[in-house]
Amino acid sequence: MQLDARIPSGPIEAAWDKARFNMKLVNPANKRKHSIIVVGSGLAGASAAATLGELGYRVSCFCFQDSPRRAHSIAAQGGINAAKNYQNDGDSIYRLFYDTVKGGDFRSREANVYRLAQISVNIIDQCVAQGVPFAREYGGTLTNRSFGGAQVSRTFYARGQTGQQLLLGAYQALERQVQAGTVTMYPRTEMLDLIVIDDHARGIVTRNLVTGEIDTHLADAVILGTGGYGNVYYLSTNAKGSNVTAIWRAHKKGALFANPCFTQIHPTCIPVSGDYQSKLTLMSESLRNDGRIWVPRKKGDKRAPDEIPEEDRDYYLERRYPSFGNLVPRDVASRNAKYVCDEGRGVGETGLGVYLDFADAIQRLGRKAIEDRYGNLFEMYQRITDEDPYKVPMRIYPAIHYTMGGLWVDYYLMSTIPGLFVVGEANFSDHGANRLGASALMQGLSDGYFIVPYTVGDYLATNKLERVDESHFEIRNAVACVEQTVQKLLSIKGRRTVDSFHRELGKIVWEYCGMSRTAQGLENAIQQIRQLRDEYWQNVNVPGSGEDFNQSLEKAGRVADFFELAELMCIDALERNESCGGHFREEYQTAEGEAQRDDDNYSYVAAWGYRGYGNPPDLVKEPLDFEYVHPAQRSYK
Amino acid sequence: MSATLVSVRESRPARFWDSTNGQKIVMGITGAILFVFVIAHLLGNLQVFLGPEALNAYGRFLRGVPEILWIVRIVLLAAVILHIWSSIKLGRRKLRARPIGYSRKENIASTYASRTMYWSGPIILAFVIYHLLHLTAGIVHPGFDFVEGDVYHNVVASFQVWYVSAWYIFSMVLLGFHVRHGAWSMFQSVGINHARHTSILKNAAAVVAVLLVLGYVSIPLGILLGLVK
Amino acid sequence: MRLTLKIWRQQTRSASGKFVTYSVDNVNSDMSMLECLDVLNEQLIENGDDPVAFEHDCREGICGSCGFMINGIAHGPLPATTVCQLTMRHFRDGQELVLEPWRAKAFPLIKDLVVDRRSFDRIIAAGGYISVSTGSAPDGNAILVPKESADRAMDAAACIGCGACVAACPNASAALFTGAKIAHLGILPQGKPERDIRAIRMVTQMNAEGFGGCTNIGECIGVCPKEIPLEVIAAMNRDYFRGSWRERDNVVTTLRPFTEWSTGSKLKVDPHSGN
């Protein structure tokens, strides 16, 4: 199989214009004759559904939550990047493009990233017009901050709730279309399979989470905006409901899954406090601007932090990276925290934590200044841990936060199944091996508001689709398959709960396919995952029935998919014999212990095809060319 | 779940009156009218302390121009009717809005007065009806002879009956509660609220309510204690 | 620590419900209320019982999914905190907690502690937006927004739509929720053109849903996890009053307040058939 990303030829600056000009258009009067399914109602899904509704298509939008407004985009704190250059500090579309490709450690597609940077400008305009209350200067203009180590201030924000405000903007636009009758919303409805007829995506099979009804929904195109798969690790900063099921089942129906091992770890989360822990809470990265990270110099030093004198402390980031210090990129900061904890120098009861200390900053700037900058974060930390960070250093530990991998899509955001489009975190396209801060919101909205509404139109205009009805054998097959899986899960009635399996799976993936990976560990992990999966299908206990509201059943189906995904992640990580971005293979590091990329052999997208469970997946490579940003070694010394 | 559109009542006044917000605006405005009346009435009544001449003169003054008296009476009556009508509509809606109640419910942010408006209101209404029959129409006057036109005599004689005074005092305390919530709530209902000024308004409402109660209650107390004969 | 949980159990909307008392040992004081329920549910499943259904998603206080009454207080005793962030250290060893779902006609029960809040979505659909289709926006700095307006709009926009305001209100009114959106959009210059009609439409939908009327009691602001101020209700009243006075020939429609979940038939959207 050959992958064609359909990147427009010619200069990158004109690529998107050229692509748009070459697209076929759907006559305005004909738009209402086309139906489109959007799965997911986060930034990408809601913005796509709203925009397609505005254009006049008949849209059905699905989410498993009780309302589209709950999608996990809502939890993004920091901000959204845009190359507006409002601060006159030298930003430009090209610079945002450059930073993003470089930040992605040269594993993303240049043309996609360039388009993202171009569109970033329109996103801000659109959101402001929708009433997103971005932070303002006294004069009434939009204000910006520098974020995630960027050298320009290009991040727009609404307090610490930027994701919430952007999502509510998209949600409101979506609800406006619900009122207008162009969008039909299906909350508490989970997609369980994709319907592919004559090699084209034509619909989905869903389960109504309240009544248990299995329904089919047919359409001319299907868009998946179902988010990332960080919950494969059980503990992550993702919402509890976030899952891989929609994209995984599409993968099993033929869509290639790209770069599954590219996952991002966020260095500043509140550490795990016990076995009951259900999720990890992120603390904004901005804390590292003023906090100093340290651990005791000696192993097993159990003294209280204020009893440890200066000479017994190891400010390891400042020591190892004198020029960047505590502000090294996410992956570097995370990995180093793991190292010191592995050495037995971690702090807190579990020994999995490092101190983030504000004592110096408070002494230098005064408590008031720190309160102004981080007051709400300190309050949140205290609420969760019952420790006062003004007095005791915070304890932090890395946690899974974002997944760069996802379904493979071409320049038009179409997967390898014609008619199946994938937007937002669910696709793989723009962040390469590492995502920069404040770029996820940008990508979700860019895909949803400004890209997929055009490219779906092009697809509809260029493909003549036959009428189908529910008697089609592919549809009956898909429904039967879904019903079987549900029945199977309910009938096992074993001795272990879904959560206990999920927790165990998470530990394996975190241990061997988390912050740092080795060939041996990955092989080991694959064996363990397979064993656990086998046990799952014999020993899981899913109570209740399939005919009503059954949260255990919902989880059971999702965890079943996580098992298969976890295996593919390990296979992908094992295949990629290099270190890049969030993927760190211990065998491939520089003398200083930094990630060692292998551009000669691994400058490609690894897209995997499903060949049935138990069969090794097919690897299809999409070579990456870097015409504009030339690969270089990252260094933060 | 497709969106089915249902049109609502076409006439704008009907739609306004059908809405909870419209009902609260009506309630607020009529409440304001009644509030002004209650203040003015108190100022008039306090003349009982100036002796029979002053009070009876005031009584004659009020009845001096019957047209004005009746206009005032009609406005007050309309205000009372609308105030009650809107409260009945809101009260019925409240009953329907939570068909199954809580087994346990704590109140953490509200005043006692605000939660008991549905109690204080009807009791005050009962009092007003009694009060009109008692001192305006002179139909119900236990324990004394009603003399048409001799306001001072009627007031003093009636309040010398202890249970009449007790009922009066009880009702006035409830009026105080009603005003304590209503006097700031009416601003909120018509949309006047300000982060800084509202707390002043709330305190002012409490102070006015207390003064109102003290003022009204001073009359029967003064009579019972023999300060006014 | 050890806790006694008295939880409302109800299989479906039409079934009758009752309180069932459970005892949970080994409650860690660092656990959140929801993690405590996780522990209980693991026990229940292992014993072959039906786990307690409760709504949750982000577990960091922003998605608005979670929420129930704890001892008569929406989201429990800690101010400005959703149940997912309420840690057990705020309770005493041996304490009994009564967990009850939000109760309101406009929030029909689904199961145990889970209720249906689609009425909130319909209030937003009625007018809780600025009508600007994708692509038609002017430059972000073309319309200046005073910092104070942006801040006040943000205060109102912080609403997470959890429904605690309705649950705590003696009238079961949705005024704080509706007012928050009307205030958020009405304060911003971008929202001014639709200010009147937005208030009329949203209020009309809110009333159609069967929420009670606001009587300015103020219980809502005591439980709001995002501390939305009561003045947003005044903003709603003002805009509604103003809009009702100024409006001319608006036809106001509402979305039918449906409570059913079943979609009826197996095949939903049939391409090429709707025209």
PDB file of C-alpha atoms in Angstrom, chain C residues 11-212:
ATOM      1  CA  GLN C  11     -33.002   1.935  38.521  1.00  0.00           C
ATOM      2  CA  THR C  12     -34.839   4.047  35.941  1.00  0.00           C
ATOM      3  CA  ARG C  13     -36.870   7.213  35.746  1.00  0.00           C
ATOM      4  CA  SER C  14     -40.135   5.336  36.087  1.00  0.00           C
ATOM      5  CA  ALA C  15     -39.003   2.941  38.822  1.00  0.00           C
ATOM      6  CA  SER C  16     -39.463   3.891  42.433  1.00  0.00           C
ATOM      7  CA  GLY C  17     -36.352   4.795  44.349  1.00  0.00           C
ATOM      8  CA  LYS C  18     -35.135   4.430  47.888  1.00  0.00           C
ATOM      9  CA  PHE C  19     -32.139   5.140  50.076  1.00  0.00           C
ATOM     10  CA  VAL C  20     -29.699   2.302  50.604  1.00  0.00           C
ATOM     11  CA  THR C  21     -27.051   2.499  53.285  1.00  0.00           C
ATOM     12  CA  TYR C  22     -23.500   1.314  52.598  1.00  0.00           C
ATOM     13  CA  SER C  23     -20.482   1.261  54.770  1.00  0.00           C
ATOM     14  CA  VAL C  24     -17.095   2.075  53.257  1.00  0.00           C
ATOM     15  CA  ASP C  25     -13.998   1.226  55.262  1.00  0.00           C
ATOM     16  CA  ASN C  26     -10.488   2.337  54.409  1.00  0.00           C
ATOM     17  CA  VAL C  27     -11.484   5.733  53.169  1.00  0.00           C
ATOM     18  CA  ASN C  28      -8.308   7.705  52.628  1.00  0.00           C
ATOM     19  CA  SER C  29      -8.563  11.346  53.563  1.00  0.00           C
ATOM     20  CA  ASP C  30      -6.837  12.359  50.308  1.00  0.00           C
ATOM     21  CA  MET C  31      -9.501  10.668  48.197  1.00  0.00           C
ATOM     22  CA  SER C  32     -12.064  12.702  46.372  1.00  0.00           C
ATOM     23  CA  MET C  33     -15.738  12.048  46.965  1.00  0.00           C
ATOM     24  CA  LEU C  34     -15.914  10.350  43.572  1.00  0.00           C
ATOM     25  CA  GLU C  35     -12.922   8.142  44.304  1.00  0.00           C
ATOM     26  CA  CYS C  36     -14.705   7.113  47.468  1.00  0.00           C
ATOM     27  CA  LEU C  37     -17.656   6.084  45.302  1.00  0.00           C
ATOM     28  CA  ASP C  38     -15.225   4.240  42.982  1.00  0.00           C
ATOM     29  CA  VAL C  39     -14.035   2.232  45.963  1.00  0.00           C
ATOM     30  CA  LEU C  40     -17.620   1.490  46.973  1.00  0.00           C
ATOM     31  CA  ASN C  41     -18.473   0.444  43.419  1.00  0.00           C
ATOM     32  CA  GLU C  42     -15.532  -1.943  43.230  1.00  0.00           C
ATOM     33  CA  GLN C  43     -16.837  -3.545  46.406  1.00  0.00           C
ATOM     34  CA  LEU C  44     -20.362  -3.720  45.040  1.00  0.00           C
ATOM     35  CA  ILE C  45     -19.282  -5.302  41.756  1.00  0.00           C
ATOM     36  CA  GLU C  46     -17.147  -7.861  43.530  1.00  0.00           C
ATOM     37  CA  ASN C  47     -20.129  -8.758  45.699  1.00  0.00           C
ATOM     38  CA  GLY C  48     -22.330  -9.131  42.633  1.00  0.00           C
ATOM     39  CA  ASP C  49     -24.324  -5.963  43.317  1.00  0.00           C
ATOM     40  CA  ASP C  50     -25.185  -3.171  40.961  1.00  0.00           C
ATOM     41  CA  PRO C  51     -22.698  -0.297  41.256  1.00  0.00           C
ATOM     42  CA  VAL C  52     -23.955   3.205  41.999  1.00  0.00           C
ATOM     43  CA  ALA C  53     -24.375   5.264  38.852  1.00  0.00           C
ATOM     44  CA  PHE C  54     -22.978   8.757  39.105  1.00  0.00           C
ATOM     45  CA  GLU C  55     -21.947  11.268  36.498  1.00  0.00           C
ATOM     46  CA  HIS C  56     -18.294  12.233  36.173  1.00  0.00           C
ATOM     47  CA  ASP C  57     -15.742  12.987  33.512  1.00  0.00           C
ATOM     48  CA  CYS C  58     -12.856  15.421  33.877  1.00  0.00           C
ATOM     49  CA  ARG C  59     -12.547  15.084  37.657  1.00  0.00           C
ATOM     50  CA  GLU C  60     -10.860  18.438  37.858  1.00  0.00           C
ATOM     51  CA  GLY C  61     -13.859  20.641  38.397  1.00  0.00           C
ATOM     52  CA  ILE C  62     -14.336  22.066  34.931  1.00  0.00           C
ATOM     53  CA  CYS C  63     -16.503  19.771  32.785  1.00  0.00           C
ATOM     54  CA  GLY C  64     -19.590  20.151  34.970  1.00  0.00           C
ATOM     55  CA  SER C  65     -20.598  16.494  34.712  1.00  0.00           C
ATOM     56  CA  CYS C  66     -20.530  15.592  38.369  1.00  0.00           C
ATOM     57  CA  GLY C  67     -22.729  16.753  41.164  1.00  0.00           C
ATOM     58  CA  PHE C  68     -25.173  15.500  43.749  1.00  0.00           C
ATOM     59  CA  MET C  69     -26.400  16.537  47.147  1.00  0.00           C
ATOM     60  CA  ILE C  70     -24.276  15.641  50.146  1.00  0.00           C
ATOM     61  CA  ASN C  71     -26.147  16.039  53.407  1.00  0.00           C
ATOM     62  CA  GLY C  72     -28.522  18.518  51.833  1.00  0.00           C
ATOM     63  CA  ILE C  73     -25.914  20.712  50.159  1.00  0.00           C
ATOM     64  CA  ALA C  74     -25.272  20.659  46.423  1.00  0.00           C
ATOM     65  CA  HIS C  75     -21.659  19.539  45.816  1.00  0.00           C
ATOM     66  CA  GLY C  76     -21.179  19.144  49.570  1.00  0.00           C
ATOM     67  CA  PRO C  77     -19.936  21.375  52.354  1.00  0.00           C
ATOM     68  CA  LEU C  78     -16.826  22.935  50.805  1.00  0.00           C
ATOM     69  CA  PRO C  79     -17.580  26.224  49.017  1.00  0.00           C
ATOM     70  CA  ALA C  80     -16.642  26.676  45.357  1.00  0.00           C
ATOM     71  CA  THR C  81     -15.854  22.988  44.910  1.00  0.00           C
ATOM     72  CA  THR C  82     -17.411  20.289  42.770  1.00  0.00           C
ATOM     73  CA  VAL C  83     -17.747  16.784  44.224  1.00  0.00           C
ATOM     74  CA  CYS C  84     -14.833  15.564  42.109  1.00  0.00           C
ATOM     75  CA  GLN C  85     -12.510  17.931  43.945  1.00  0.00           C
ATOM     76  CA  LEU C  86     -14.053  17.497  47.347  1.00  0.00           C
ATOM     77  CA  THR C  87     -11.578  15.457  49.370  1.00  0.00           C
ATOM     78  CA  MET C  88     -12.694  13.219  52.183  1.00  0.00           C
ATOM     79  CA  ARG C  89     -10.612  15.062  54.753  1.00  0.00           C
ATOM     80  CA  HIS C  90     -13.545  17.433  55.065  1.00  0.00           C
ATOM     81  CA  PHE C  91     -15.572  14.697  56.746  1.00  0.00           C
ATOM     82  CA  ARG C  92     -15.217  13.034  60.121  1.00  0.00           C
ATOM     83  CA  ASP C  93     -14.415   9.406  60.716  1.00  0.00           C
ATOM     84  CA  GLY C  94     -17.673   7.528  61.162  1.00  0.00           C
ATOM     85  CA  GLN C  95     -19.806  10.252  59.627  1.00  0.00           C
ATOM     86  CA  GLU C  96     -22.953   9.447  57.681  1.00  0.00           C
ATOM     87  CA  LEU C  97     -23.287  11.119  54.278  1.00  0.00           C
ATOM     88  CA  VAL C  98     -26.631  11.295  52.532  1.00  0.00           C
ATOM     89  CA  LEU C  99     -26.150  11.359  48.744  1.00  0.00           C
ATOM     90  CA  GLU C 100     -29.153  12.399  46.727  1.00  0.00           C
ATOM     91  CA  PRO C 101     -29.503  13.396  43.064  1.00  0.00           C
ATOM     92  CA  TRP C 102     -30.391  16.895  41.879  1.00  0.00           C
ATOM     93  CA  ARG C 103     -34.163  17.065  42.126  1.00  0.00           C
ATOM     94  CA  ALA C 104     -36.093  19.140  39.617  1.00  0.00           C
ATOM     95  CA  LYS C 105     -38.790  18.470  37.088  1.00  0.00           C
ATOM     96  CA  ALA C 106     -36.536  19.885  34.389  1.00  0.00           C
ATOM     97  CA  PHE C 107     -33.805  17.403  35.395  1.00  0.00           C
ATOM     98  CA  PRO C 108     -35.524  14.021  35.071  1.00  0.00           C
ATOM     99  CA  LEU C 109     -33.674  11.231  36.758  1.00  0.00           C
ATOM    100  CA  ILE C 110     -31.844   8.655  34.651  1.00  0.00           C
ATOM    101  CA  LYS C 111     -30.409   6.353  37.267  1.00  0.00           C
ATOM    102  CA  ASP C 112     -29.309   6.649  40.906  1.00  0.00           C
ATOM    103  CA  LEU C 113     -27.438   9.971  41.081  1.00  0.00           C
ATOM    104  CA  VAL C 114     -27.542  10.701  37.342  1.00  0.00           C
ATOM    105  CA  VAL C 115     -30.006  13.207  35.941  1.00  0.00           C
ATOM    106  CA  ASP C 116     -30.831  14.491  32.470  1.00  0.00           C
ATOM    107  CA  ARG C 117     -29.736  18.099  32.011  1.00  0.00           C
ATOM    108  CA  ARG C 118     -30.562  18.540  28.327  1.00  0.00           C
ATOM    109  CA  SER C 119     -32.852  21.384  29.347  1.00  0.00           C
ATOM    110  CA  PHE C 120     -29.674  23.443  29.813  1.00  0.00           C
ATOM    111  CA  ASP C 121     -28.576  22.699  26.253  1.00  0.00           C
ATOM    112  CA  ARG C 122     -31.935  23.816  24.949  1.00  0.00           C
ATOM    113  CA  ILE C 123     -31.713  27.096  26.872  1.00  0.00           C
ATOM    114  CA  ILE C 124     -28.373  27.746  25.159  1.00  0.00           C
ATOM    115  CA  ALA C 125     -29.792  26.655  21.797  1.00  0.00           C
ATOM    116  CA  ALA C 126     -32.605  29.171  22.224  1.00  0.00           C
ATOM    117  CA  GLY C 127     -30.205  32.087  22.064  1.00  0.00           C
ATOM    118  CA  GLY C 128     -27.091  31.594  24.167  1.00  0.00           C
ATOM    119  CA  TYR C 129     -24.700  32.507  21.402  1.00  0.00           C
ATOM    120  CA  ILE C 130     -23.567  35.297  19.150  1.00  0.00           C
ATOM    121  CA  SER C 131     -24.798  34.690  15.613  1.00  0.00           C
ATOM    122  CA  VAL C 132     -21.538  34.761  13.748  1.00  0.00           C
ATOM    123  CA  SER C 133     -20.979  32.064  11.187  1.00  0.00           C
ATOM    124  CA  THR C 134     -17.478  30.790  10.603  1.00  0.00           C
ATOM    125  CA  GLY C 135     -15.501  33.080   8.373  1.00  0.00           C
ATOM    126  CA  SER C 136     -17.422  36.289   8.883  1.00  0.00           C
ATOM    127  CA  ALA C 137     -15.453  37.609  11.847  1.00  0.00           C
ATOM    128  CA  PRO C 138     -13.549  40.900  11.772  1.00  0.00           C
ATOM    129  CA  ASP C 139      -9.999  41.088  13.100  1.00  0.00           C
ATOM    130  CA  GLY C 140      -9.728  40.229  16.783  1.00  0.00           C
ATOM    131  CA  ASN C 141      -8.667  43.752  17.680  1.00  0.00           C
ATOM    132  CA  ALA C 142     -11.201  45.496  15.442  1.00  0.00           C
ATOM    133  CA  ILE C 143     -13.652  45.860  18.316  1.00  0.00           C
ATOM    134  CA  LEU C 144     -12.043  46.967  21.550  1.00  0.00           C
ATOM    135  CA  VAL C 145     -13.306  45.445  24.763  1.00  0.00           C
ATOM    136  CA  PRO C 146     -12.559  47.328  27.976  1.00  0.00           C
ATOM    137  CA  LYS C 147     -10.571  45.125  30.333  1.00  0.00           C
ATOM    138  CA  GLU C 148     -13.215  45.437  32.994  1.00  0.00           C
ATOM    139  CA  SER C 149     -15.904  44.226  30.605  1.00  0.00           C
ATOM    140  CA  ALA C 150     -13.763  41.287  29.570  1.00  0.00           C
ATOM    141  CA  ASP C 151     -13.191  40.409  33.218  1.00  0.00           C
ATOM    142  CA  ARG C 152     -16.845  40.671  34.127  1.00  0.00           C
ATOM    143  CA  ALA C 153     -17.831  38.648  31.087  1.00  0.00           C
ATOM    144  CA  MET C 154     -15.305  36.014  32.114  1.00  0.00           C
ATOM    145  CA  ASP C 155     -16.741  35.902  35.653  1.00  0.00           C
ATOM    146  CA  ALA C 156     -20.117  35.005  34.174  1.00  0.00           C
ATOM    147  CA  ALA C 157     -18.700  32.770  31.451  1.00  0.00           C
ATOM    148  CA  ALA C 158     -16.989  30.573  34.043  1.00  0.00           C
ATOM    149  CA  CYS C 159     -20.269  28.655  34.497  1.00  0.00           C
ATOM    150  CA  ILE C 160     -19.754  24.919  34.024  1.00  0.00           C
ATOM    151  CA  GLY C 161     -23.433  24.032  33.632  1.00  0.00           C
ATOM    152  CA  CYS C 162     -23.431  21.510  36.458  1.00  0.00           C
ATOM    153  CA  GLY C 163     -26.931  22.334  37.657  1.00  0.00           C
ATOM    154  CA  ALA C 164     -26.096  22.873  41.328  1.00  0.00           C
ATOM    155  CA  CYS C 165     -27.881  26.239  41.217  1.00  0.00           C
ATOM    156  CA  VAL C 166     -31.113  24.549  40.200  1.00  0.00           C
ATOM    157  CA  ALA C 167     -30.615  21.810  42.755  1.00  0.00           C
ATOM    158  CA  ALA C 168     -30.085  24.224  45.627  1.00  0.00           C
ATOM    159  CA  CYS C 169     -32.808  26.678  44.670  1.00  0.00           C
ATOM    160  CA  PRO C 170     -35.988  26.291  46.730  1.00  0.00           C
ATOM    161  CA  ASN C 171     -37.845  27.182  43.520  1.00  0.00           C
ATOM    162  CA  ALA C 172     -35.729  24.867  41.310  1.00  0.00           C
ATOM    163  CA  SER C 173     -35.047  27.878  39.131  1.00  0.00           C
ATOM    164  CA  ALA C 174     -32.428  28.009  36.397  1.00  0.00           C
ATOM    165  CA  ALA C 175     -32.000  31.759  36.674  1.00  0.00           C
ATOM    166  CA  LEU C 176     -28.334  31.693  37.639  1.00  0.00           C
ATOM    167  CA  PHE C 177     -27.425  29.421  34.717  1.00  0.00           C
ATOM    168  CA  THR C 178     -29.463  31.395  32.188  1.00  0.00           C
ATOM    169  CA  GLY C 179     -28.419  34.724  33.640  1.00  0.00           C
ATOM    170  CA  ALA C 180     -24.752  33.766  33.484  1.00  0.00           C
ATOM    171  CA  LYS C 181     -24.897  33.272  29.716  1.00  0.00           C
ATOM    172  CA  ILE C 182     -27.030  36.365  29.145  1.00  0.00           C
ATOM    173  CA  ALA C 183     -24.628  38.429  31.234  1.00  0.00           C
ATOM    174  CA  HIS C 184     -21.515  36.959  29.622  1.00  0.00           C
ATOM    175  CA  LEU C 185     -22.666  37.764  26.104  1.00  0.00           C
ATOM    176  CA  GLY C 186     -24.532  40.946  26.974  1.00  0.00           C
ATOM    177  CA  ILE C 187     -21.528  42.613  28.585  1.00  0.00           C
ATOM    178  CA  LEU C 188     -19.316  42.183  25.511  1.00  0.00           C
ATOM    179  CA  PRO C 189     -19.685  44.588  22.608  1.00  0.00           C
ATOM    180  CA  GLN C 190     -19.811  41.592  20.263  1.00  0.00           C
ATOM    181  CA  GLY C 191     -22.957  40.405  22.008  1.00  0.00           C
ATOM    182  CA  LYS C 192     -24.801  43.707  22.086  1.00  0.00           C
ATOM    183  CA  PRO C 193     -26.644  43.460  18.738  1.00  0.00           C
ATOM    184  CA  GLU C 194     -28.603  40.412  19.921  1.00  0.00           C
ATOM    185  CA  ARG C 195     -28.919  41.459  23.527  1.00  0.00           C
ATOM    186  CA  ASP C 196     -32.681  41.994  23.593  1.00  0.00           C
ATOM    187  CA  ILE C 197     -33.818  39.034  21.586  1.00  0.00           C
ATOM    188  CA  ARG C 198     -31.305  36.741  23.262  1.00  0.00           C
ATOM    189  CA  ALA C 199     -32.802  37.434  26.677  1.00  0.00           C
ATOM    190  CA  ILE C 200     -36.341  36.965  25.419  1.00  0.00           C
ATOM    191  CA  ARG C 201     -35.583  33.689  23.697  1.00  0.00           C
ATOM    192  CA  MET C 202     -33.528  32.174  26.481  1.00  0.00           C
ATOM    193  CA  VAL C 203     -35.991  33.176  29.169  1.00  0.00           C
ATOM    194  CA  THR C 204     -38.871  31.789  27.137  1.00  0.00           C
ATOM    195  CA  GLN C 205     -37.075  28.477  26.738  1.00  0.00           C
ATOM    196  CA  MET C 206     -36.123  28.409  30.402  1.00  0.00           C
ATOM    197  CA  ASN C 207     -39.767  28.832  31.327  1.00  0.00           C
ATOM    198  CA  ALA C 208     -40.892  26.216  28.845  1.00  0.00           C
ATOM    199  CA  GLU C 209     -38.609  23.692  30.512  1.00  0.00           C
ATOM    200  CA  GLY C 210     -40.516  23.803  33.765  1.00  0.00           C
ATOM    201  CA  PHE C 211     -37.923  25.377  35.994  1.00  0.00           C
ATOM    202  CA  GLY C 212     -39.280  27.429  38.853  1.00  0.00           C
TER     203      GLY C 212
END
